[in-house]
mmCIF file of C-alpha atoms in Angstrom:
data_model
loop_
_atom_site.group_PDB
_atom_site.id
_atom_site.type_symbol
_atom_site.label_atom_id
_atom_site.label_comp_id
_atom_site.label_asym_id
_atom_site.label_seq_id
_atom_site.Cartn_x
_atom_site.Cartn_y
_atom_site.Cartn_z
ATOM 1 C CA MET A 21 -0.050 0.073 -0.047
ATOM 2 C CA ASN A 22 1.324 3.230 -1.045
ATOM 3 C CA MET A 23 1.534 6.256 1.364
ATOM 4 C CA ASP A 24 1.958 9.861 0.536
ATOM 5 C CA GLU A 25 4.638 12.005 2.277
ATOM 6 C CA HIS A 26 2.451 13.558 4.907
ATOM 7 C CA THR A 27 1.216 10.223 6.077
ATOM 8 C CA ARG A 28 4.855 8.720 6.210
ATOM 9 C CA ASN A 29 5.893 11.729 8.304
ATOM 10 C CA TYR A 30 2.979 11.389 10.569
ATOM 11 C CA LEU A 31 3.669 7.803 11.377
ATOM 12 C CA ALA A 32 7.307 8.397 11.724
ATOM 13 C CA GLY A 33 6.535 11.294 14.236
ATOM 14 C CA LYS A 34 8.116 13.963 11.869
ATOM 15 C CA ASN A 35 4.954 16.010 11.405
ATOM 16 C CA ASP A 36 6.469 19.034 12.929
ATOM 17 C CA PRO A 37 5.353 22.256 10.914
ATOM 18 C CA VAL A 38 8.097 22.989 8.346
ATOM 19 C CA MET A 39 9.851 26.451 8.307
ATOM 20 C CA ASN A 40 8.472 28.778 5.874
ATOM 21 C CA ASP A 41 9.040 32.402 4.664
ATOM 22 C CA GLU A 42 6.491 33.856 7.165
ATOM 23 C CA LYS A 43 8.050 31.927 10.149
ATOM 24 C CA LEU A 44 11.606 32.789 9.253
ATOM 25 C CA HIS A 45 10.604 36.507 9.061
ATOM 26 C CA LEU A 46 9.190 36.361 12.401
ATOM 27 C CA LEU A 47 12.199 34.444 13.943
ATOM 28 C CA ILE A 48 14.735 36.997 12.171
ATOM 29 C CA SER A 49 12.498 39.940 13.827
ATOM 30 C CA ALA A 50 12.555 38.322 17.223
ATOM 31 C CA PHE A 51 16.501 37.785 16.963
ATOM 32 C CA ARG A 52 17.131 41.208 15.818
ATOM 33 C CA LEU A 53 14.975 42.632 18.767
ATOM 34 C CA PHE A 54 17.195 40.497 21.191
ATOM 35 C CA LEU A 55 20.397 41.359 19.779
ATOM 36 C CA GLY A 56 19.680 45.225 19.588
ATOM 37 C CA THR A 57 18.535 45.220 23.288
ATOM 38 C CA ARG A 58 20.809 42.908 24.875
ATOM 39 C CA PHE A 59 24.365 43.882 23.273
ATOM 40 C CA HIS A 60 26.161 47.071 23.243
ATOM 41 C CA SER A 61 27.886 46.441 20.012
ATOM 42 C CA PHE A 62 28.035 44.070 16.983
ATOM 43 C CA LYS A 63 31.301 42.373 18.440
ATOM 44 C CA ASP A 64 29.638 41.991 21.825
ATOM 45 C CA ALA A 65 26.871 40.134 20.309
ATOM 46 C CA PHE A 66 29.238 37.934 18.166
ATOM 47 C CA LEU A 67 31.160 37.020 21.032
ATOM 48 C CA GLY A 68 28.099 36.147 23.158
ATOM 49 C CA PHE A 69 27.429 33.297 20.524
ATOM 50 C CA ASP A 70 31.149 32.261 20.151
ATOM 51 C CA ARG A 71 30.922 30.109 23.139
ATOM 52 C CA ASP A 72 34.182 28.402 22.738
ATOM 53 C CA LYS A 73 36.078 31.462 21.863
ATOM 54 C CA ASP A 74 37.698 30.047 18.780
ATOM 55 C CA GLY A 75 36.615 33.185 16.538
ATOM 56 C CA VAL A 76 33.709 31.428 14.519
ATOM 57 C CA ILE A 77 30.335 30.359 15.582
ATOM 58 C CA SER A 78 29.423 26.822 14.504
ATOM 59 C CA VAL A 79 25.960 25.789 13.648
ATOM 60 C CA THR A 80 25.624 23.615 16.848
ATOM 61 C CA GLU A 81 27.012 26.513 19.034
ATOM 62 C CA PHE A 82 24.455 28.937 17.324
ATOM 63 C CA VAL A 83 21.463 26.529 17.584
ATOM 64 C CA GLY A 84 22.149 25.401 21.083
ATOM 65 C CA HIS A 85 22.479 29.074 22.375
ATOM 66 C CA LEU A 86 19.186 30.014 20.449
ATOM 67 C CA GLN A 87 17.532 27.025 22.502
ATOM 68 C CA ASP A 88 19.172 27.973 25.760
ATOM 69 C CA LEU A 89 17.760 31.761 25.106
ATOM 70 C CA GLN A 90 14.204 30.287 24.363
ATOM 71 C CA ILE A 91 14.269 32.183 21.152
ATOM 72 C CA THR A 92 13.275 28.777 19.404
ATOM 73 C CA GLU A 93 13.125 25.371 20.751
ATOM 74 C CA ARG A 94 13.420 23.730 17.285
ATOM 75 C CA ARG A 95 16.793 22.835 15.746
ATOM 76 C CA LEU A 96 15.530 23.144 12.325
ATOM 77 C CA ASP A 97 14.362 26.708 12.909
ATOM 78 C CA GLY A 98 18.017 27.612 14.499
ATOM 79 C CA GLU A 99 19.441 25.969 11.410
ATOM 80 C CA ALA A 100 17.338 28.086 9.022
ATOM 81 C CA LEU A 101 18.444 31.215 10.825
ATOM 82 C CA PHE A 102 21.892 30.187 10.740
ATOM 83 C CA ASN A 103 21.747 29.661 6.765
ATOM 84 C CA HIS A 104 20.093 33.147 6.439
ATOM 85 C CA ILE A 105 23.004 34.898 8.264
ATOM 86 C CA ALA A 106 25.909 32.845 6.894
ATOM 87 C CA SER A 107 27.385 33.784 3.640
ATOM 88 C CA CYS A 108 28.662 30.258 3.067
ATOM 89 C CA SER A 109 26.346 27.916 5.189
ATOM 90 C CA GLU A 110 28.109 24.743 3.564
ATOM 91 C CA THR A 111 30.998 25.311 5.785
ATOM 92 C CA GLY A 112 29.009 24.879 9.184
ATOM 93 C CA TYR A 113 30.615 28.136 10.547
ATOM 94 C CA LEU A 114 29.572 31.650 11.008
ATOM 95 C CA THR A 115 32.434 34.351 10.872
ATOM 96 C CA MET A 116 32.531 37.649 12.571
ATOM 97 C CA GLU A 117 32.408 39.267 9.122
ATOM 98 C CA ASP A 118 29.212 37.414 8.402
ATOM 99 C CA PHE A 119 27.763 38.528 11.614
ATOM 100 C CA VAL A 120 28.516 42.181 11.402
ATOM 101 C CA ARG A 121 27.543 42.279 7.663
ATOM 102 C CA TRP A 122 24.187 40.791 8.691
ATOM 103 C CA MET A 123 23.536 43.079 11.887
ATOM 104 C CA SER A 124 24.511 46.253 9.857
ATOM 105 C CA GLU A 125 22.027 45.660 7.134
ATOM 106 C CA THR A 126 18.993 48.169 7.244
ATOM 107 C CA ALA A 127 15.716 46.488 8.646
ATOM 108 C CA THR A 128 13.431 46.787 5.812
ATOM 109 C CA ASP A 129 10.752 44.448 6.969
ATOM 110 C CA LYS A 130 7.533 46.292 7.659
ATOM 111 C CA GLY A 131 7.094 46.866 11.403
ATOM 112 C CA GLN A 132 10.526 46.306 12.224
ATOM 113 C CA LYS A 133 12.547 49.151 13.707
ATOM 114 C CA ASN A 134 16.268 49.278 13.286
ATOM 115 C CA TYR A 135 17.208 48.533 16.806
ATOM 116 C CA GLU A 136 20.941 48.795 16.054
ATOM 117 C CA SER A 137 20.986 52.608 15.982
ATOM 118 C CA ILE A 138 19.401 53.003 19.445
ATOM 119 C CA ASP A 139 22.139 53.648 21.900
ATOM 120 C CA VAL A 140 22.404 52.122 25.194
ATOM 121 C CA ASP A 141 20.643 54.753 27.192
ATOM 122 C CA GLU A 142 17.637 54.659 24.677
ATOM 123 C CA ARG A 143 17.477 50.907 25.128
ATOM 124 C CA ALA A 144 17.344 51.348 28.921
ATOM 125 C CA VAL A 145 14.455 53.932 28.541
ATOM 126 C CA MET A 146 12.563 51.436 26.268
ATOM 127 C CA ARG A 147 12.945 48.549 28.661
ATOM 128 C CA LYS A 148 11.809 50.744 31.541
ATOM 129 C CA ALA A 149 8.858 52.111 29.752
ATOM 130 C CA LEU A 150 7.759 48.506 28.584
ATOM 131 C CA LEU A 151 8.196 47.071 32.149
ATOM 132 C CA GLN A 152 6.178 49.858 33.854
ATOM 133 C CA LEU A 153 3.350 49.202 31.130
ATOM 134 C CA CYS A 154 3.226 45.427 31.801
ATOM 135 C CA GLU A 155 3.494 46.048 35.536
ATOM 136 C CA ARG A 156 0.369 48.484 35.304
ATOM 137 C CA LEU A 157 -1.417 45.811 33.220
ATOM 138 C CA GLU A 158 -0.713 43.008 35.748
ATOM 139 C CA ALA A 159 -1.814 45.236 38.613
ATOM 140 C CA ARG A 160 -5.167 45.780 36.874
ATOM 141 C CA CYS A 161 -5.371 42.163 35.985
ATOM 142 C CA LEU A 162 -5.512 42.923 32.368
ATOM 143 C CA ASN A 163 -4.532 40.853 29.428
ATOM 144 C CA SER A 164 -3.424 42.204 25.911
ATOM 145 C CA LEU A 165 -6.916 41.353 24.712
ATOM 146 C CA GLN A 166 -8.466 43.611 27.164
ATOM 147 C CA MET A 167 -5.839 46.272 26.820
ATOM 148 C CA PHE A 168 -6.615 46.296 23.104
ATOM 149 C CA ARG A 169 -10.392 46.779 23.707
ATOM 150 C CA LEU A 170 -9.702 49.477 26.215
ATOM 151 C CA ALA A 171 -7.365 51.469 24.017
ATOM 152 C CA SER A 172 -9.630 50.884 20.780
ATOM 153 C CA THR A 173 -12.539 52.266 22.572
ATOM 154 C CA MET A 174 -10.762 55.604 23.317
ATOM 155 C CA PRO A 175 -11.656 58.724 21.341
ATOM 156 C CA ARG A 176 -8.982 59.315 18.271
ATOM 157 C CA ALA A 177 -8.525 62.953 19.498
ATOM 158 C CA TYR A 178 -7.932 64.988 22.384
ATOM 159 C CA THR A 179 -11.140 67.030 23.281
ATOM 160 C CA GLU A 180 -9.992 70.520 21.738
ATOM 161 C CA ARG A 181 -11.290 72.700 18.996
ATOM 162 C CA ARG A 182 -9.699 70.696 16.149
ATOM 163 C CA ALA A 183 -11.432 67.350 17.456
ATOM 164 C CA ASP A 184 -14.400 66.402 15.205
ATOM 165 C CA ILE A 185 -17.359 64.170 15.613
ATOM 166 C CA TYR A 186 -15.938 61.253 13.501
ATOM 167 C CA SER A 187 -12.661 61.009 15.697
ATOM 168 C CA LEU A 188 -14.419 61.376 19.001
ATOM 169 C CA ALA A 189 -17.334 58.978 18.122
ATOM 170 C CA ASN A 190 -14.476 56.486 16.962
ATOM 171 C CA PRO A 191 -16.402 54.180 14.502
ATOM 172 C CA HIS A 192 -13.635 51.585 14.466
ATOM 173 C CA ARG A 193 -13.806 50.726 18.229
ATOM 174 C CA ASP A 194 -12.748 47.254 19.061
ATOM 175 C CA ALA A 195 -11.199 46.954 15.643
ATOM 176 C CA LEU A 196 -8.122 49.140 15.434
ATOM 177 C CA VAL A 197 -5.719 51.218 17.857
ATOM 178 C CA THR A 198 -4.099 54.464 16.720
ATOM 179 C CA PRO A 199 -1.184 56.293 18.204
ATOM 180 C CA VAL A 200 -3.441 58.966 19.894
ATOM 181 C CA GLN A 201 -5.845 56.163 21.273
ATOM 182 C CA LEU A 202 -2.777 54.424 22.985
ATOM 183 C CA ARG A 203 -1.409 57.565 24.456
ATOM 184 C CA ARG A 204 -4.668 58.385 25.904
ATOM 185 C CA CYS A 205 -5.225 54.859 27.280
ATOM 186 C CA ILE A 206 -1.706 54.877 29.100
ATOM 187 C CA GLU A 207 -2.421 58.461 30.259
ATOM 188 C CA GLU A 208 -5.981 58.442 31.317
ATOM 189 C CA VAL A 209 -6.719 54.612 32.017
ATOM 190 C CA LEU A 210 -3.441 52.607 32.890
ATOM 191 C CA GLY A 211 -1.952 55.821 34.580
ATOM 192 C CA GLY A 212 1.734 55.770 35.853
ATOM 193 C CA ASN A 213 2.610 59.156 34.221
ATOM 194 C CA PRO A 214 5.288 58.029 31.703
ATOM 195 C CA SER A 215 7.680 60.721 30.930
ATOM 196 C CA PRO A 216 7.615 62.245 27.617
ATOM 197 C CA ARG A 217 10.939 60.105 26.518
ATOM 198 C CA GLU A 218 9.159 56.917 27.948
ATOM 199 C CA MET A 219 6.023 57.889 26.134
ATOM 200 C CA ASP A 220 7.981 58.351 22.722
ATOM 201 C CA ALA A 221 9.646 54.746 23.509
ATOM 202 C CA LEU A 222 6.361 53.218 23.694
ATOM 203 C CA LEU A 223 4.977 54.898 20.636
ATOM 204 C CA SER A 224 8.254 53.899 18.634
ATOM 205 C CA PHE A 225 7.776 50.134 19.973
ATOM 206 C CA PHE A 226 4.206 49.859 18.871
ATOM 207 C CA PHE A 227 4.209 52.004 15.893
ATOM 208 C CA PRO A 228 7.827 51.852 14.417
ATOM 209 C CA GLN A 229 6.780 53.472 11.096
ATOM 210 C CA LEU A 230 5.191 56.598 12.802
ATOM 211 C CA PRO A 231 6.937 59.767 12.005
ATOM 212 C CA LEU A 232 8.571 61.640 15.075
ATOM 213 C CA GLU A 233 6.664 64.673 14.199
ATOM 214 C CA GLU A 234 3.325 62.995 14.883
ATOM 215 C CA TYR A 235 4.258 61.549 18.339
ATOM 216 C CA ARG A 236 2.725 64.803 19.776
ATOM 217 C CA SER A 237 -0.260 64.702 17.544
ATOM 218 C CA ARG A 238 -3.470 65.676 19.184
ATOM 219 C CA ARG A 239 -5.769 64.105 16.670
ATOM 220 C CA ASP A 240 -5.262 61.004 14.292
ATOM 221 C CA GLY A 241 -5.821 62.272 10.873
ATOM 222 C CA ASP A 242 -6.012 58.620 9.417
ATOM 223 C CA LEU A 243 -5.641 55.014 10.077
ATOM 224 C CA GLU A 244 -2.270 54.511 8.236
ATOM 225 C CA HIS A 245 -0.389 53.486 11.387
ATOM 226 C CA ALA A 246 -3.178 51.808 13.317
ATOM 227 C CA LEU A 247 -2.982 48.318 14.705
ATOM 228 C CA ASP A 248 -5.468 45.572 14.566
ATOM 229 C CA LEU A 249 -5.795 42.892 17.349
ATOM 230 C CA LYS A 250 -3.448 40.579 15.581
ATOM 231 C CA ALA A 251 -0.673 43.160 15.228
ATOM 232 C CA PHE A 252 -1.195 44.475 18.829
ATOM 233 C CA GLN A 253 -1.138 41.003 20.403
ATOM 234 C CA LYS A 254 2.249 40.201 18.533
ATOM 235 C CA LYS A 255 3.727 43.697 19.952
ATOM 236 C CA TYR A 256 2.492 42.585 23.225
ATOM 237 C CA HIS A 257 4.302 39.042 22.835
ATOM 238 C CA GLU A 258 7.370 40.587 21.792
ATOM 239 C CA ILE A 259 7.303 42.784 24.988
ATOM 240 C CA ASN A 260 6.978 39.577 27.143
ATOM 241 C CA LYS A 261 9.851 37.893 25.274
ATOM 242 C CA LEU A 262 12.257 40.894 25.472
ATOM 243 C CA LEU A 263 11.579 41.168 29.140
ATOM 244 C CA MET A 264 12.271 37.347 29.720
ATOM 245 C CA LEU A 265 15.411 37.663 27.670
ATOM 246 C CA SER A 266 16.684 40.598 29.640
ATOM 247 C CA GLU A 267 16.338 38.428 32.983
ATOM 248 C CA PRO A 268 19.451 36.157 32.087
ATOM 249 C CA SER A 269 21.746 39.098 31.450
ATOM 250 C CA LYS A 270 20.746 40.691 34.900
ATOM 251 C CA GLN A 271 21.455 37.304 36.531
ATOM 252 C CA GLN A 272 24.853 37.009 34.914
ATOM 253 C CA GLN A 273 25.764 40.584 35.984
ATOM 254 C CA GLN A 274 24.636 39.634 39.504
ATOM 255 C CA THR A 275 26.854 36.356 39.371
ATOM 256 C CA GLN A 276 29.745 38.214 38.352
ATOM 257 C CA GLN A 277 29.528 40.776 41.072
ATOM 258 C CA ARG A 278 29.409 38.102 43.594
ATOM 259 C CA GLN A 279 32.525 36.551 42.088
ATOM 260 C CA GLN A 280 34.475 39.840 42.038
ATOM 261 C CA GLU A 281 33.599 40.202 45.636
#
């Protein structure tokens, strides 16, 4: 009796979902986010993965470290990311030149901010702002869906002369969240009084394509930068992953301090 490939894989216990372009894109975005917030320079990032300090990163080192960091649990995913970065993946090694070249490339994917250009101080501000946002949500027992609904029902303008009936009535409630709505939700519902710089960090995280001159806008003129529920929950997942990945770094610093003492 002949079997198709799907049946053979199922019977052999190899029916895990395969890596496709969409999954690889998500993995690349998560990896760029991790590198941009964890390390101070491209060289530090490379040395962080070169665990045996031999000047190259083997595919085994790379995949193993990704699994340790919980960026991905599947070896297949790690190998796909390795092959994407390496200039000659057939060698099984990743050089510093490969790594720096890939890190230096402009992040052109939609919704992906070029985190390499953010300096250490700005990364600290963003981590603080995201952490405080999560703490305010936890204090009110709110999840990402509830926060989305809160923000999406806020008016799309501040109540001033330039506000109109359309933006105040908000016909897209429970469907989209705009920059002004997110600001009003954080300021008026969640509280916490983030500083202007922290609010800018939150806006840049949730709306990476939003021009800087629109950060202080009092009214949403259109829905160009609005997030739907799926995109909003993806951002919320990135926050949780980012905060979890920052914990090992803090623990390592504490361990090093104790050893020095």
